[in-house]
mmCIF file of C-alpha atoms in Angstrom:
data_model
loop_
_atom_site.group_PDB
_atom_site.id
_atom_site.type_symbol
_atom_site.label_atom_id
_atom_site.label_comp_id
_atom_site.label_asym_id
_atom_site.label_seq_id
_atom_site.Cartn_x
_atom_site.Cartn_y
_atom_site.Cartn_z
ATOM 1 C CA UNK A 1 -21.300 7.719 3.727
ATOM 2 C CA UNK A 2 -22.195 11.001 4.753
ATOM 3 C CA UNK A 3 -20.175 14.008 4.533
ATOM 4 C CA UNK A 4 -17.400 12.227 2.791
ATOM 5 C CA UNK A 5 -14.131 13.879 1.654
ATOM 6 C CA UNK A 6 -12.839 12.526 -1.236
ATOM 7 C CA UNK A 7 -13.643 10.061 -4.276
ATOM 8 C CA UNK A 8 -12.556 7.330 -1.831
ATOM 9 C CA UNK A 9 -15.598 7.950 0.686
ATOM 10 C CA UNK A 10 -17.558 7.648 -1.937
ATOM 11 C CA UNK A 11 -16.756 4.800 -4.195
ATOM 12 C CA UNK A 12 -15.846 1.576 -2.554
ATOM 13 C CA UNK A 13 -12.516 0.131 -4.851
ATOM 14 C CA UNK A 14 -13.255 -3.174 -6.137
ATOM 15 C CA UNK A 15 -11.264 -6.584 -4.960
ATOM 16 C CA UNK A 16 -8.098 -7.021 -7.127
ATOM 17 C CA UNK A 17 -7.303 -3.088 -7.009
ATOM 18 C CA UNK A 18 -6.077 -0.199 -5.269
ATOM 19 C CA UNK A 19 -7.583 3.293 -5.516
ATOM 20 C CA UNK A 20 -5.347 6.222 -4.161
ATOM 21 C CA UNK A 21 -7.372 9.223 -3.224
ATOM 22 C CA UNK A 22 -5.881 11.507 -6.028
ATOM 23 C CA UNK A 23 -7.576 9.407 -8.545
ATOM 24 C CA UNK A 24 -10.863 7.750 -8.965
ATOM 25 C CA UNK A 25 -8.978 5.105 -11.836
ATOM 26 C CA UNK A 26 -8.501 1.474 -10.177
ATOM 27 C CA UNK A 27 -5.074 0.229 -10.728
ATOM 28 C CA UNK A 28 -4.007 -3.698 -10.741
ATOM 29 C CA UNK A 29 -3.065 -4.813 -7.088
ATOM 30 C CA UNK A 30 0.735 -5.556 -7.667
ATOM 31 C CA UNK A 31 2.447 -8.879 -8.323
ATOM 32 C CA UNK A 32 3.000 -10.556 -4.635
ATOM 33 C CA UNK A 33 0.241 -9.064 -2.743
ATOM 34 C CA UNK A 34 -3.200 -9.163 -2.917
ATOM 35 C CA UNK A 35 -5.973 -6.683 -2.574
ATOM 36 C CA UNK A 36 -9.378 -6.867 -1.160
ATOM 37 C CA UNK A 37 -12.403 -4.581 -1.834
ATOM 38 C CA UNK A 38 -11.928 -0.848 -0.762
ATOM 39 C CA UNK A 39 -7.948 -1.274 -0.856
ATOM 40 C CA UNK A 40 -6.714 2.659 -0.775
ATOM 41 C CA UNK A 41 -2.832 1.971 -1.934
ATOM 42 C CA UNK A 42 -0.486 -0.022 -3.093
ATOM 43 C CA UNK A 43 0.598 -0.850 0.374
ATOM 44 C CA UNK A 44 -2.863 -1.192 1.808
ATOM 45 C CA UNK A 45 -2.201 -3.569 4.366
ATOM 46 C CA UNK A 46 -5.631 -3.277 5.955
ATOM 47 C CA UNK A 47 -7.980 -4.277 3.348
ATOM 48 C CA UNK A 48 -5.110 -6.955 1.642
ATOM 49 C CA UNK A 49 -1.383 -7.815 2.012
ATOM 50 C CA UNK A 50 2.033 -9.688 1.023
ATOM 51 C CA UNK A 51 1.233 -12.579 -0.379
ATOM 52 C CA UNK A 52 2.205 -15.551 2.768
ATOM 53 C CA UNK A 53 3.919 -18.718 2.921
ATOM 54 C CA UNK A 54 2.092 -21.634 0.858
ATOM 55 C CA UNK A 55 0.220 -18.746 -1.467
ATOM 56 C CA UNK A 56 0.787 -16.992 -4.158
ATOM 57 C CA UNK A 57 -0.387 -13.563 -5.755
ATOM 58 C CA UNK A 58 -0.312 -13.041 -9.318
ATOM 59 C CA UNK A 59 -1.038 -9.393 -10.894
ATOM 60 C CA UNK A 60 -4.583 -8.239 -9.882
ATOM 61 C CA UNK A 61 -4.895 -10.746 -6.964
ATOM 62 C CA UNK A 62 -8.566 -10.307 -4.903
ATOM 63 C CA UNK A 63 -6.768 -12.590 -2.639
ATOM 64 C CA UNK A 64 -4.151 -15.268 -1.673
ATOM 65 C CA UNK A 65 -4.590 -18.146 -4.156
ATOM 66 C CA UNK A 66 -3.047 -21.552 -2.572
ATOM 67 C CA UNK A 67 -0.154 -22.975 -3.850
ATOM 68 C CA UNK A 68 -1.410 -26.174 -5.733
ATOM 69 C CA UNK A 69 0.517 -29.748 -5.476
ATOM 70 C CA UNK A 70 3.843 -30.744 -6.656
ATOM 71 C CA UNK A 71 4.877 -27.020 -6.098
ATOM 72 C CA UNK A 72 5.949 -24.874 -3.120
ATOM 73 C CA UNK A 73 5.883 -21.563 -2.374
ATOM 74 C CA UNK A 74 8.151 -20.361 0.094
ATOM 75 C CA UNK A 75 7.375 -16.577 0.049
ATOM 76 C CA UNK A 76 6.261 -14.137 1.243
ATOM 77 C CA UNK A 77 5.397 -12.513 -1.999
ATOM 78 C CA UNK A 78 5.237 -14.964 -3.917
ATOM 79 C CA UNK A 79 3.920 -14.318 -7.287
ATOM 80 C CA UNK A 80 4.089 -17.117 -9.800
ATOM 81 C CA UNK A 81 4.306 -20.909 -10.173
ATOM 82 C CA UNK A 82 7.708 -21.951 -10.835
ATOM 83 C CA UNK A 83 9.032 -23.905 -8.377
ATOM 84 C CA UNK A 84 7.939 -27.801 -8.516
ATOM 85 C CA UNK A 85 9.229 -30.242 -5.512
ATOM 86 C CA UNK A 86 12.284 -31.752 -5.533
ATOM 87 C CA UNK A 87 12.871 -34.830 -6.801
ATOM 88 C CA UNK A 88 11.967 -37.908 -4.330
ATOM 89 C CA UNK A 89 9.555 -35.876 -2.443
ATOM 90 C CA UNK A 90 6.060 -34.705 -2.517
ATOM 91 C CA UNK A 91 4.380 -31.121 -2.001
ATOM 92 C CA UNK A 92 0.656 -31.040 -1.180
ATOM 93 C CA UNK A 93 -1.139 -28.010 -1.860
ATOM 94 C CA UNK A 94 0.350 -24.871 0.359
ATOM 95 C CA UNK A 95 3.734 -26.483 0.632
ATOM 96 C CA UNK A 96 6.827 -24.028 1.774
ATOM 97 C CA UNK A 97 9.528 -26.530 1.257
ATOM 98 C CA UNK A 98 10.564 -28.640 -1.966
ATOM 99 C CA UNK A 99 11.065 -31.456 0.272
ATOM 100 C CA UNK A 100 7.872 -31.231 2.285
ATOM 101 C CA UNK A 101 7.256 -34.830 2.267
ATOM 102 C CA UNK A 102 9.841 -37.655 1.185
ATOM 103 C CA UNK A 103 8.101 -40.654 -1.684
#
């Protein structure tokens, strides 16, 4: 754009990263949130965001990736797959609870 005032006006930051305006180097959008294209810092809750209820945000996240069957993710900020239903019940995809629906 013109008349822009810093490496940030100039270069949009691509999906998955966060550019802070002291450097022009993209870094990895943390574990838990996600970040979408132009994200300015770590924290940028403009262009991403904590990860939500039912999702889950791995390291480098361009955005919320649904929590798949048999596992819930109760969050926010979640950030891995490890927590499968409990037994006797059934988790669809985006599932909070480990009982979220009884067999």
């Amino acid at each position: 754009e013109p008349g822009g005032d810093s490496v940030g006006s100039c270069i949009e930051c691509p999906p998955g990263k966060f550019c802070e305006e002291a450097t022009a180097v993209p870094a990895d959008c943390a574990k838990g949130r996600w970040c979408g294209a132009g994200s300015e810092s770590i924290s940028d809750d403009v262009h991403g965001g904590v990860c939500g209820p039912g999702f889950y945000c791995e390291v480098g996240s361009r955005t919320p990736v649904p929590c798949p069957k048999s596992y819930y993710c109760s969050g926010p900020g979640n950030f891995e797959l490890v927590l499968k239903c409990d037994a006797g019940y059934y988790c669809p995809a985006e599932s909070t609870s480990p009982t979220a629906v009884e067999c």
